[in-house]
Coordinates of C-alpha atoms in Angstrom, one line a residue:
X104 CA 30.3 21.2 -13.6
X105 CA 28.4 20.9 -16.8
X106 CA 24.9 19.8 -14.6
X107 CA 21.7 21.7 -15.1
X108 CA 18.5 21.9 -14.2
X109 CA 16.0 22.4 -16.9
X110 CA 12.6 24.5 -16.9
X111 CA 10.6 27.2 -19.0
X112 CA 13.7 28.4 -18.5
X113 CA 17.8 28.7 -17.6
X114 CA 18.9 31.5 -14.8
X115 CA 22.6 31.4 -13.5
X116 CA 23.2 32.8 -10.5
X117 CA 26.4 33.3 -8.7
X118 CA 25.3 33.0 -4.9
X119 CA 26.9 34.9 -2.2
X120 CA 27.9 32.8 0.8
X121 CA 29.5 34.2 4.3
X122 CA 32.8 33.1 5.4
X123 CA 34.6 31.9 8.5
X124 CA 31.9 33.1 11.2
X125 CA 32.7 31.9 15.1
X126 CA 30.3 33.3 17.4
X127 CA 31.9 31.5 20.4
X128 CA 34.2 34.3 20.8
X129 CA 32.0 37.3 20.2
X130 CA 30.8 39.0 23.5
X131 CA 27.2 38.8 24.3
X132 CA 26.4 36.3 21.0
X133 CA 23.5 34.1 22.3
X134 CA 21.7 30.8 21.1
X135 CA 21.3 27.1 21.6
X136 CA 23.4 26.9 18.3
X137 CA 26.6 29.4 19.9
X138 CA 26.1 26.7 23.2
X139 CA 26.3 23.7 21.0
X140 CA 29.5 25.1 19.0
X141 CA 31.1 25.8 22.8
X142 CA 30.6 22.6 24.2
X143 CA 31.7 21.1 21.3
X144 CA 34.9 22.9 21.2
X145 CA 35.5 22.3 24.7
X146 CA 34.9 18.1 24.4
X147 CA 37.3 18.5 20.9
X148 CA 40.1 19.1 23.9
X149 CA 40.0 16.3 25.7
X150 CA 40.2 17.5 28.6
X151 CA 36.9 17.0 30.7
X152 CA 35.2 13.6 30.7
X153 CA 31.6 13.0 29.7
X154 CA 28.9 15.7 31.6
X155 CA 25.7 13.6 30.4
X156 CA 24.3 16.7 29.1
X157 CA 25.2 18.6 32.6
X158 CA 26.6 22.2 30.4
X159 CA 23.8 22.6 28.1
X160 CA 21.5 22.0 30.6
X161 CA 22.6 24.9 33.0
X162 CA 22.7 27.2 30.2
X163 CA 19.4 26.9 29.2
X164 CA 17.8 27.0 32.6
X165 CA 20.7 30.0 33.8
X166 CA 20.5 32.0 30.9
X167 CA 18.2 30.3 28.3
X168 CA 21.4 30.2 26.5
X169 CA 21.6 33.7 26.4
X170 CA 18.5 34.8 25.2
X171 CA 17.2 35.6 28.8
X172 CA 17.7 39.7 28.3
X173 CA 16.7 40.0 32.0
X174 CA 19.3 37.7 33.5
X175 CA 21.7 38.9 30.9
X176 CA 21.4 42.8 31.9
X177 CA 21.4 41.6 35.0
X178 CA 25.1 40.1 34.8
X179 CA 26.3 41.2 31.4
X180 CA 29.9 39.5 32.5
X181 CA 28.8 36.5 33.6
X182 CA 27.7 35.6 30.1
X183 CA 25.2 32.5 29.0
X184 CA 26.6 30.7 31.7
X185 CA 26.2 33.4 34.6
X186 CA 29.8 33.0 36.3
X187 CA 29.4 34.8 39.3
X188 CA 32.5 36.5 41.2
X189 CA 32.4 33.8 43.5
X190 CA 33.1 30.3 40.5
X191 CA 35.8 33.1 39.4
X192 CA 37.6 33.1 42.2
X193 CA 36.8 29.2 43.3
X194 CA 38.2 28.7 40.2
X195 CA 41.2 30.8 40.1
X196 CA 42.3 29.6 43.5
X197 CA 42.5 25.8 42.6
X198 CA 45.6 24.4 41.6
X199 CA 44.5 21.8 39.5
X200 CA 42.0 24.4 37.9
X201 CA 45.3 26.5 36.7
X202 CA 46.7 23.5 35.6
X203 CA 44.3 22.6 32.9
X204 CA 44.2 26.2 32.0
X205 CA 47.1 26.8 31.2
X206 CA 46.6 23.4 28.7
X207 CA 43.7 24.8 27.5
X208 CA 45.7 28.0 26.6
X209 CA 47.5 26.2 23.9
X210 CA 43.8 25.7 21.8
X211 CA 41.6 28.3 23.3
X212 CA 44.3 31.5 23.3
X213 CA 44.9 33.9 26.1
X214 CA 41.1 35.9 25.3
X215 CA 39.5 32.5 26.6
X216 CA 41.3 31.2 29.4
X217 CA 42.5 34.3 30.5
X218 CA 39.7 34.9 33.8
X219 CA 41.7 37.8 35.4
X220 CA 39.1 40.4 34.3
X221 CA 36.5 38.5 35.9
X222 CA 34.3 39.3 32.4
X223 CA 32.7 36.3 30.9
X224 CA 31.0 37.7 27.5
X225 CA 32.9 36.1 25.3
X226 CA 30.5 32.6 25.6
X227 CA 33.5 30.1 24.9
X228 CA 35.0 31.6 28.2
X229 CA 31.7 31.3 30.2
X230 CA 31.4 27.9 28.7
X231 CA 35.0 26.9 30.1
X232 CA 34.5 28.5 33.4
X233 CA 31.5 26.9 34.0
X234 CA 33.4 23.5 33.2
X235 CA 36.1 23.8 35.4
X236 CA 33.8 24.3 38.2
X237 CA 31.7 21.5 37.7
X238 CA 34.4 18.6 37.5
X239 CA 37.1 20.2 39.0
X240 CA 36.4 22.4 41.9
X241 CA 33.4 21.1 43.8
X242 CA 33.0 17.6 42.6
X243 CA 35.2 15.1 44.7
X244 CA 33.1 12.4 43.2
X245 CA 31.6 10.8 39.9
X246 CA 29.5 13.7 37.7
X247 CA 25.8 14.1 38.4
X248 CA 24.1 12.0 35.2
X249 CA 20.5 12.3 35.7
X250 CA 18.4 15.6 35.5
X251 CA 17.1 15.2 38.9
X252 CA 21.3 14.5 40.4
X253 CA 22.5 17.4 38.0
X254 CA 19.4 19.8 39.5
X255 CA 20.2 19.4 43.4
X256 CA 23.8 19.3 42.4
X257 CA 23.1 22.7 40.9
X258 CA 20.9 24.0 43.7
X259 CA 24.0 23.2 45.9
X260 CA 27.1 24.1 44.2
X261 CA 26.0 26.6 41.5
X262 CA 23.3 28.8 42.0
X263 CA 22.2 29.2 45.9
X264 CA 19.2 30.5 45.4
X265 CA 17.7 28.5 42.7
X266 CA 15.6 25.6 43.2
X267 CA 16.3 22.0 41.9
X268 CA 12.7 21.1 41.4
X269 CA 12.6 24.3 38.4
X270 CA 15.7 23.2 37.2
X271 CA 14.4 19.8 36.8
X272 CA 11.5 20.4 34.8
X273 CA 12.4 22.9 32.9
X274 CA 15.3 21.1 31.0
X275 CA 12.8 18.4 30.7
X276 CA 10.4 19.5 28.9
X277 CA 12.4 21.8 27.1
X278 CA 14.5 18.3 26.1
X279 CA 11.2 16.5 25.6
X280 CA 9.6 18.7 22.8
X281 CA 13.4 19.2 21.0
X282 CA 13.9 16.1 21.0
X283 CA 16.1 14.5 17.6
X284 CA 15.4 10.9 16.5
X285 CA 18.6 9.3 14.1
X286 CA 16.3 8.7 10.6
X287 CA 19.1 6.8 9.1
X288 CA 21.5 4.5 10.1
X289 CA 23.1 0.9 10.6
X290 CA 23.1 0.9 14.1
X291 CA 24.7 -2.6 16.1
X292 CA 24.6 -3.7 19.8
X293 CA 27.6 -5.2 21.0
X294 CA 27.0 -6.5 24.2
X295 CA 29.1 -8.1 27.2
X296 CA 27.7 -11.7 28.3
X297 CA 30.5 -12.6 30.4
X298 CA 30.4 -14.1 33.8
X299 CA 31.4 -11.4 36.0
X300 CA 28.5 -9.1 34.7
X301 CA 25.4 -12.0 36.1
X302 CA 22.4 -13.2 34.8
X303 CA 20.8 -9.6 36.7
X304 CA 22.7 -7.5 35.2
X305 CA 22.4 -8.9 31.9
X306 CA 18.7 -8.6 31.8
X307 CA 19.5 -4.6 33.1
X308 CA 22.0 -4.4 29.6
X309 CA 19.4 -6.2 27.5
X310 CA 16.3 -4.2 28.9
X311 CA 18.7 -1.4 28.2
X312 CA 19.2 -1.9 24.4
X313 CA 15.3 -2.4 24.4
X314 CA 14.9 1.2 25.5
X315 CA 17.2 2.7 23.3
X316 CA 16.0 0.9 20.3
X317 CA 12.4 2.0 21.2
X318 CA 14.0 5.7 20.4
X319 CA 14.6 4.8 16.7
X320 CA 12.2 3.8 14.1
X321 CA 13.5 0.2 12.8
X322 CA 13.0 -0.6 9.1
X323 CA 14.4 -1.7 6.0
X324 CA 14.6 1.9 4.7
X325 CA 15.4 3.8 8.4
X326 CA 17.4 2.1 11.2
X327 CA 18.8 -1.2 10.7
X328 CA 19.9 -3.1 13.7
X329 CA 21.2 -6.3 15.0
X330 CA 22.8 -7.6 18.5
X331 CA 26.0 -9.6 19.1
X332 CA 26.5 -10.9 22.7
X333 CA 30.2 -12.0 23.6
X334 CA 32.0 -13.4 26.5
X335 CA 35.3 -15.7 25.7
X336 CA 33.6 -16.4 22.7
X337 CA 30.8 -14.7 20.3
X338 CA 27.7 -15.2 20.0
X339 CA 26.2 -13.6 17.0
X340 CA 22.2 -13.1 17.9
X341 CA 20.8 -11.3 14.9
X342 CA 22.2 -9.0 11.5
X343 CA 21.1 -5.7 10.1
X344 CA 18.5 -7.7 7.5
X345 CA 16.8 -10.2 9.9
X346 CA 14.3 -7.6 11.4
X347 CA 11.9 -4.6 9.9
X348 CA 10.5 -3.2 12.5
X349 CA 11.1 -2.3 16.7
X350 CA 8.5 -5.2 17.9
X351 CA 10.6 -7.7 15.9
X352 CA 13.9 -6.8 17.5
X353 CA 12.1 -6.6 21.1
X354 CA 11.9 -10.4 20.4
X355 CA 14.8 -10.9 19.7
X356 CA 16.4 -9.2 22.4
X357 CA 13.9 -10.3 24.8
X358 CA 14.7 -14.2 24.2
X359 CA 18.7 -13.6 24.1
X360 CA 20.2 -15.9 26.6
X361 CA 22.8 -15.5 29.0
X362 CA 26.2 -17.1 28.3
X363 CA 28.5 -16.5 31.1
X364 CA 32.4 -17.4 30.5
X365 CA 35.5 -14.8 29.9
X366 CA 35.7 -11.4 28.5
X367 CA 37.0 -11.1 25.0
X368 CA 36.2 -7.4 23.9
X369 CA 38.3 -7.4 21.4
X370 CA 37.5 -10.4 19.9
X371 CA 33.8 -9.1 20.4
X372 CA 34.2 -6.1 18.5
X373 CA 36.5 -7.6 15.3
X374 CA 33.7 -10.5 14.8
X375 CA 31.4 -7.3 14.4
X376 CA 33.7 -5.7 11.8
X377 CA 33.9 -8.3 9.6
X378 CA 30.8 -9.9 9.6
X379 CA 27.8 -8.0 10.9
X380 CA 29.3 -4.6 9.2
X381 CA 29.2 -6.0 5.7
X382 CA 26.9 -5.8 2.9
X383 CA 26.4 -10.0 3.0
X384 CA 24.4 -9.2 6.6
X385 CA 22.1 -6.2 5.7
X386 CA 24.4 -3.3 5.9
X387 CA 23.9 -0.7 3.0
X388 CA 26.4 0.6 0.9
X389 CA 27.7 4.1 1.9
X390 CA 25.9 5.4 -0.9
X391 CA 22.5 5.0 0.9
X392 CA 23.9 7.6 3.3
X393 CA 23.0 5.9 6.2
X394 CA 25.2 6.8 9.5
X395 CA 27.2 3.4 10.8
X396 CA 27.4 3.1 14.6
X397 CA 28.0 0.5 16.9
X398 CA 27.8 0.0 20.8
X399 CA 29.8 -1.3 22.9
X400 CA 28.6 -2.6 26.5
X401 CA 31.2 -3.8 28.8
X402 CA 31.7 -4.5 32.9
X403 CA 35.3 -5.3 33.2
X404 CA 38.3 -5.6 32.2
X405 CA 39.3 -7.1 28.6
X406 CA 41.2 -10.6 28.4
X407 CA 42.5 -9.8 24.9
X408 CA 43.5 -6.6 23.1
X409 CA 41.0 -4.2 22.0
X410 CA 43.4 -1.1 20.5
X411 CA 43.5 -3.1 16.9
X412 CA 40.3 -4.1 16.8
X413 CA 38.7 -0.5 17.6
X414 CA 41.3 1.0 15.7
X415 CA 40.2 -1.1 12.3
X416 CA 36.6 -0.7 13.0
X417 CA 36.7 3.1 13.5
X418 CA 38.8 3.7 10.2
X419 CA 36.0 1.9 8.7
X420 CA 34.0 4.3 8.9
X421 CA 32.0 3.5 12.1
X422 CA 31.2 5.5 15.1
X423 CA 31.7 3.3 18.0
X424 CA 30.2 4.1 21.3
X425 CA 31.2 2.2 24.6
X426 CA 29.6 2.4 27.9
X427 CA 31.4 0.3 31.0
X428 CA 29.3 -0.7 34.0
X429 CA 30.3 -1.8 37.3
X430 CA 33.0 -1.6 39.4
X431 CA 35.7 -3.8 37.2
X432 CA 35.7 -1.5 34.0
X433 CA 38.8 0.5 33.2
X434 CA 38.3 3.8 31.6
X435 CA 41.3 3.8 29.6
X436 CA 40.2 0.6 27.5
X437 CA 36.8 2.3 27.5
X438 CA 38.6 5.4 25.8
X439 CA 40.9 3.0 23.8
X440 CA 37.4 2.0 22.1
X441 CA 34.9 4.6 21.4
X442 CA 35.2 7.3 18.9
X443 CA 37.0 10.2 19.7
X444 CA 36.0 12.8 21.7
X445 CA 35.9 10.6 24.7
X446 CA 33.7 12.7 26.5
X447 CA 31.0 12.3 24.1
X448 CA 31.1 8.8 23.3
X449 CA 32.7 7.1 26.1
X450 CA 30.7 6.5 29.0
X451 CA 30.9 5.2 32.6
X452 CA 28.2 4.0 35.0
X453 CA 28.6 2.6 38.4
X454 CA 25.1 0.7 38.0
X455 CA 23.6 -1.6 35.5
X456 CA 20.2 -0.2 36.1
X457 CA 21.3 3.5 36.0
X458 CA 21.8 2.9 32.2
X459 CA 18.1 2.8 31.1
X460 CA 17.7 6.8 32.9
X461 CA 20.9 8.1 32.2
X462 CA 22.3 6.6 28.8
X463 CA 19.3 6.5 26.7
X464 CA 18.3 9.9 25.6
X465 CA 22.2 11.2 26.1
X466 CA 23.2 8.4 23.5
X467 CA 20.2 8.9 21.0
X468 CA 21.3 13.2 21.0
X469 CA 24.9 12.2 20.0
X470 CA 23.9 9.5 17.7
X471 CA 21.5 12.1 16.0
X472 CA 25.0 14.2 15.4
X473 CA 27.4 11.6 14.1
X474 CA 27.9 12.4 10.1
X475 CA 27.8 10.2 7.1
X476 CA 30.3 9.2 5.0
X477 CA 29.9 10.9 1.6
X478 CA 31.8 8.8 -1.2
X479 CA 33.4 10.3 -4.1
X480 CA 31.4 10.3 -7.6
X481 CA 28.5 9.0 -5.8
X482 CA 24.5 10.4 -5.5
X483 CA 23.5 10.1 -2.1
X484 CA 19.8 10.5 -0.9
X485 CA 19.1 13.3 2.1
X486 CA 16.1 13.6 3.2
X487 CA 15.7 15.8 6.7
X488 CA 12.9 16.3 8.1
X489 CA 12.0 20.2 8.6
X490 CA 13.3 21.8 11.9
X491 CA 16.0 19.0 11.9
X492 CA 19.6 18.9 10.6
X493 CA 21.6 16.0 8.1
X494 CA 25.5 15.6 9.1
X495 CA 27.8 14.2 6.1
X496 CA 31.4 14.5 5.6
X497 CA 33.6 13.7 2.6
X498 CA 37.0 13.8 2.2
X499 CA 39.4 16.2 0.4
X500 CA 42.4 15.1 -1.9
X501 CA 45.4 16.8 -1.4
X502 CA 45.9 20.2 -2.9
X503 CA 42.7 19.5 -5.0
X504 CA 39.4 20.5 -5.1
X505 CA 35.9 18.8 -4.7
X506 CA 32.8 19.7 -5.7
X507 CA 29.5 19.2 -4.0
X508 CA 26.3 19.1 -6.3
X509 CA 23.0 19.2 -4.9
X510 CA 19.9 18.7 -6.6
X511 CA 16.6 19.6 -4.8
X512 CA 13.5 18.4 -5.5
X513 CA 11.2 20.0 -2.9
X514 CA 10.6 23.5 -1.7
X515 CA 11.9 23.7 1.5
X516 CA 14.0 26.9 3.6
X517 CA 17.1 24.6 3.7
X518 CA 20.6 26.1 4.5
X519 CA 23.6 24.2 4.4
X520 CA 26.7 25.1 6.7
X521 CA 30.4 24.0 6.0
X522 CA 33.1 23.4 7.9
X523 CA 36.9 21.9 7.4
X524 CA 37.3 21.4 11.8
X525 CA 33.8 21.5 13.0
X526 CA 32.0 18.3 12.9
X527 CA 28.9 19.9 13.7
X528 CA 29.1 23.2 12.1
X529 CA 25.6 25.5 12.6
X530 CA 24.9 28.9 12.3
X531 CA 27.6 30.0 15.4
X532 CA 30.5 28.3 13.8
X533 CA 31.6 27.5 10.0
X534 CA 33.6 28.2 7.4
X535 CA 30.9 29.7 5.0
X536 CA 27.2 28.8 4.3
X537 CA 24.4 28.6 1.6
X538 CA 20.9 28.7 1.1
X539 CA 19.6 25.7 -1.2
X540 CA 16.8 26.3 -3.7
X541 CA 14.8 23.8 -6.0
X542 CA 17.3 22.9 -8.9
X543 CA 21.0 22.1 -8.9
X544 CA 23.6 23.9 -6.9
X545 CA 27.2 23.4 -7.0
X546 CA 30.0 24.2 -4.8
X547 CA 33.9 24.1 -5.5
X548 CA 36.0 24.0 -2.8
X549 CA 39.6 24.2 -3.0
X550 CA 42.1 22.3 -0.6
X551 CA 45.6 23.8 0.5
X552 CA 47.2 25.6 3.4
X553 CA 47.1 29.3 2.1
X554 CA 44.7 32.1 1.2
X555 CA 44.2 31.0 -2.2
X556 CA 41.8 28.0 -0.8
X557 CA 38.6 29.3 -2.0
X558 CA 35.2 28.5 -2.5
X559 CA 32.5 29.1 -5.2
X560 CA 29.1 28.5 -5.8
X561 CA 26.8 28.5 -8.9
X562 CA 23.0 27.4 -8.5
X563 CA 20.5 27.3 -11.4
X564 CA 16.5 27.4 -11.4
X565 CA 14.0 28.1 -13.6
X566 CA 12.8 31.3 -12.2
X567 CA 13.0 33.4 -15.0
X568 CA 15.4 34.3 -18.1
X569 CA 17.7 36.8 -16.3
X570 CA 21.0 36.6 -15.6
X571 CA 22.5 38.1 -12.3
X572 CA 26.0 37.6 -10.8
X573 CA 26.5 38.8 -7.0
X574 CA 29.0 37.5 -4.8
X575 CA 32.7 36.6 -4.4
X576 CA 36.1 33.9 -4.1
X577 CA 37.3 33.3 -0.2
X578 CA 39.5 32.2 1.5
X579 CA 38.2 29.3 4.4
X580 CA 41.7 28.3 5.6
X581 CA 44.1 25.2 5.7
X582 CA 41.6 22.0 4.8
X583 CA 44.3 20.2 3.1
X584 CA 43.5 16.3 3.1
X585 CA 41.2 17.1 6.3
X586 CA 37.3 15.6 6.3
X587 CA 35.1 18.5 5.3
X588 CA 32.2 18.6 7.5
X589 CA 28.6 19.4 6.3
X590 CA 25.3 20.2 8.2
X591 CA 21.9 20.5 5.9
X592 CA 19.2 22.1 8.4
X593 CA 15.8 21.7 7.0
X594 CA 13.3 24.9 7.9
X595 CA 9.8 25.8 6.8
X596 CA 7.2 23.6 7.3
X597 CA 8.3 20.5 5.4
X598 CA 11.3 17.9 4.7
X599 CA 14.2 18.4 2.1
X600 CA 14.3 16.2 -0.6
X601 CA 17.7 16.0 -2.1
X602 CA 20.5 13.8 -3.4
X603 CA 24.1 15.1 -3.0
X604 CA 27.2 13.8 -5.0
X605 CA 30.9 15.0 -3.9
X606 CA 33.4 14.5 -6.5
X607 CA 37.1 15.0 -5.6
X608 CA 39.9 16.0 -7.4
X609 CA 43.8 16.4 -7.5
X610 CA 43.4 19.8 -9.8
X611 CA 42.5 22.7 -8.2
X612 CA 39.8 25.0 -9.0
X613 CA 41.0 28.0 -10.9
X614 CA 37.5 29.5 -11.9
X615 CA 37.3 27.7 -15.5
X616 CA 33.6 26.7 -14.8
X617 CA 32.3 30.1 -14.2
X618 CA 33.2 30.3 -17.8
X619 CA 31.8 27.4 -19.1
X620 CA 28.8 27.8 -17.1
X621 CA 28.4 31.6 -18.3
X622 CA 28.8 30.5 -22.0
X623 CA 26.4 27.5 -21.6
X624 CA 24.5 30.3 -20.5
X625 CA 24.4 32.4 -23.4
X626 CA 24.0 29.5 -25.5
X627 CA 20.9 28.9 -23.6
X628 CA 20.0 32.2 -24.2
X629 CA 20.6 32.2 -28.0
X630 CA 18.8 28.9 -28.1
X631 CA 15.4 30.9 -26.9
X632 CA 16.1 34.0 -28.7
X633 CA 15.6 31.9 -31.8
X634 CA 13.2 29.6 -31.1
X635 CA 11.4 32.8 -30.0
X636 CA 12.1 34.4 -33.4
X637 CA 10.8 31.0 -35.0
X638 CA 7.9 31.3 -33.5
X639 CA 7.7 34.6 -34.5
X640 CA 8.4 34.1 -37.7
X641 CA 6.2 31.7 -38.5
X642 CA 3.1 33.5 -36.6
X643 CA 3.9 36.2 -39.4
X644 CA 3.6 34.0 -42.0
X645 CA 0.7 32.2 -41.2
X646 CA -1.1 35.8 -40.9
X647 CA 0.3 36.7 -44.1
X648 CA -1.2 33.7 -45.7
X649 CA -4.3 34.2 -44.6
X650 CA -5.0 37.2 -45.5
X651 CA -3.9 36.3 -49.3

């Protein structure tokens, strides 16, 4: 920990953090963030398939998720999600509803699933209800996708006495102006040219990946891209180097022809692992910190396997999405290769040209969540944009420690939440979180299973010469060779400008830094004294020499 960051001069400063906050289960807590951590827990499950959205979007419009004091005071127990008496008991009296209950139980404890008091407060538990109505008490048939299906839908099932038309264009404009773009990433299309999908329907998937593409910016430095197209053989279109900007790929896909033949998926999806995610074809090293994501388009049925090939590709460190089309996918081989949970990255439409409508901004919002991978001893450019938010995760060796440095080199409101289960930790949900100023900050986090895990941070500036110390050691639970999670949200009115570098190791932190760091300190301190003194000194002199 012997970094620095040098000025007029040194401060140390022991920063205090909070620890362990989960504002899913604290009655009344409100905020898109507490909505995002609930829906998050509930898809970690795996026990509801993918909503398109369909949650968030009836607790903004119901509750403004929860920041709507008149509806709130209104029906204090029906919480963000406004159960009413009447999804209570719908919900209570279904069989299968019980069923899944009593399997969320295991995860969620008794205080969640437990809907006998007919008080939903506690937002996880609205959250759930809410769920268990939508998919498995009224609907008999596939989930409401688009905003206009989910907002008559609503009108009908959920709230009587709203309108649809309200519904509709409140959630889009609301998703219209917060709308997140992914700034950096290798990002491949892998796309199904077989026979049984037709030379219609393959136009629907190309115009498709034309659309989504048009929702990042394509460049050398931003998103890289490329397109693979597969059938009982591959045909490899174009790599992550062969285009800089979105009109270039447009061309490409534009003139991609139609093969026909069988469907190999899995043979698809290997070609892409070894070939198109490699350095030779454009992709950059993980310490450019770009996320890696593929796609995966398919109508039916694969004729080889695709468990090894998704399996490889995902330990590689890419996010793989797959969407199925058509009447001859099978959602279990859809499951078997996206990335887990299901319901957020595994998706199934019964149209090709629903996909353009439905899939396009639900698979940009995920793909603006999916983390980096952070490798050890490495410096790793961030910049986030201000009002946005930067995932990474890094790994932790087994009853070591790891240490995150930061070095900032704009001013910028920046705080940075971590988490050891959350993928997307925020302000509703971590295990403890910092402010970042300009300089160097560095955070030691512990691995292990008891309370001695802990975590400290140091940060030093050059705001002035003294010394403070505030702050203490925590515990944040078992982590032990688990991914630790990191989100950097960027406020104020500009980007962050920062490199991070996570180094691991198998010793554990025992609190030797804070003494090096304090006697570098004093050093420092000495240093100026007598440089200071010097100065002094010599001032003296000259004065006395003068006068003489």
């Amino acid at each position: 920990m012997s970094h620095f960051f040098v000025g007029m001069t040194l401060a140390y400063t022991f920063i205090c953090c909070r620890a362990q906050t989960d504002l899913t289960l604290v009655p009344g807590s409100s905020g898109e963030d507490v909505v995002d951590a609930c829906i998050q827990k509930l898809s970690a499950i795996s026990l509801f398939t993918n909503d398109y959205g369909f949650l968030k979007r009836i607790a903004l419009f119901e509750s403004k998720f929860g920041s709507n004091s008149t509806v709130i005071n209104a029906n204090p127990t029906g919480g963000i999600w406004q159960i009413t008496t009447a999804i209570s008991q719908a919900i209570s009296s279904g069989t299968t509803s019980q069923a899944i209950l009593d399997q969320a139980r295991l995860s969620l404890g008794n205080d969640v699933t437990n809907f006998a008091d007919g008080d939903f407060s506690i937002p996880l538990k609205s959250a759930l209800a809410a769920r268990l109505y939508v998919e498995y008490i009224q609907l008999t048939q596939i989930s409401p996708a688009t905003v206009y299906e989910q907002a008559i839908w609503w009108s009908q099932y959920y709230n009587l006495n709203g309108q649809s038309k309200y519904f509709q264009t409140t959630v889009t404009n609301y998703e219209y102006t917060n709308k997140c773009s992914v700034s950096k990433a290798d990002f491949y299309f892998l796309m199904d040219g077989s026979g049984s999908i037709t030379s219609q329907n393959f136009k629907q998937s190309l115009k498709f990946i034309d659309q989504l593409a048009s929702e990042i910016s394509i460049s050398s430095k931003q998103v890289r891209t490329g397109l693979t197209v597969y059938s009982d053989r591959v045909y490899p279109i174009s790599q992550f180097d062969q285009h800089q900007s979105n009109g270039a790929f447009r061309v490409i896909v534009t003139f991609t022809p139609y093969p026909d033949g069988g469907t190999n998926t899995g043979e698809g999806i290997e070609f892409v692992r070894t070939t198109m995610f490699n350095t030779s074809t454009g992709m950059r090293p993980l310490a450019d910190g770009a996320q890696r994501i593929l796609l995966v388009l398919t109508d039916g049925k694969s004729q080889d396997n695709v468990v090894a090939p998704s399996t490889a590709i995902k330990e590689d460190g890419v996010t793989v999405f797959c969407v199925g089309v058509g009447s001859g996918y099978v959602q279990d081989e859809i499951y078997a290769i996206a990335s887990d949970p299901d319901s957020a990255y595994a998706f199934g439409l019964s149209q090709f040209d629903q996909m353009v409508e439905i899939l396009k901004d639900r698979i940009s919002v995920q793909a603006c969540k999916i983390p980096a991978l952070v490798p050890d001893d490495t410096e790793v450019p961030i910049l986030v944009e201000s009002g946005h938010t930067h995932y990474f995760e890094v790994q932790m060796p087994t009853n070591g420690s790891i240490e995150l440095n930061y070095t900032v080199t704009t001013v910028s409101t920046t705080t940075v939440y971590v988490s050891s289960s959350t993928t997307n930790p925020n302000s509703a949900i971590h295990d403890f979180y910092f402010n970042l100023q300009p300089g160097v900050t560095v955070v030691a986090i512990n691995s292990g299973e008891t309370a001695t895990s802990a975590v400290e941070l140091f940060n030093y500036t050059s705001t002035g010469p003294s010394l403070s110390l505030n702050g203490s050691i925590f515990a944040i639970g078992n982590i032990e060779t688990n991914p630790v999670y990191v989100a950097v949200e960027a406020g104020g009115d500009q980007p962050l400008e920062a490199t991070v570098k996570s180094t691991g190791s198998n010793t554990r932190y025992t609190g030797e830094a804070e003494q090096k760091i304090e006697a570098f300190a004093w050093i420092t301190v000495f240093i100026l004294f007598s440089l200071l003194t010097s100065a002094l000194l010599f001032r003296l002199y000259r004065l006395y020499t003068k006068q003489r």
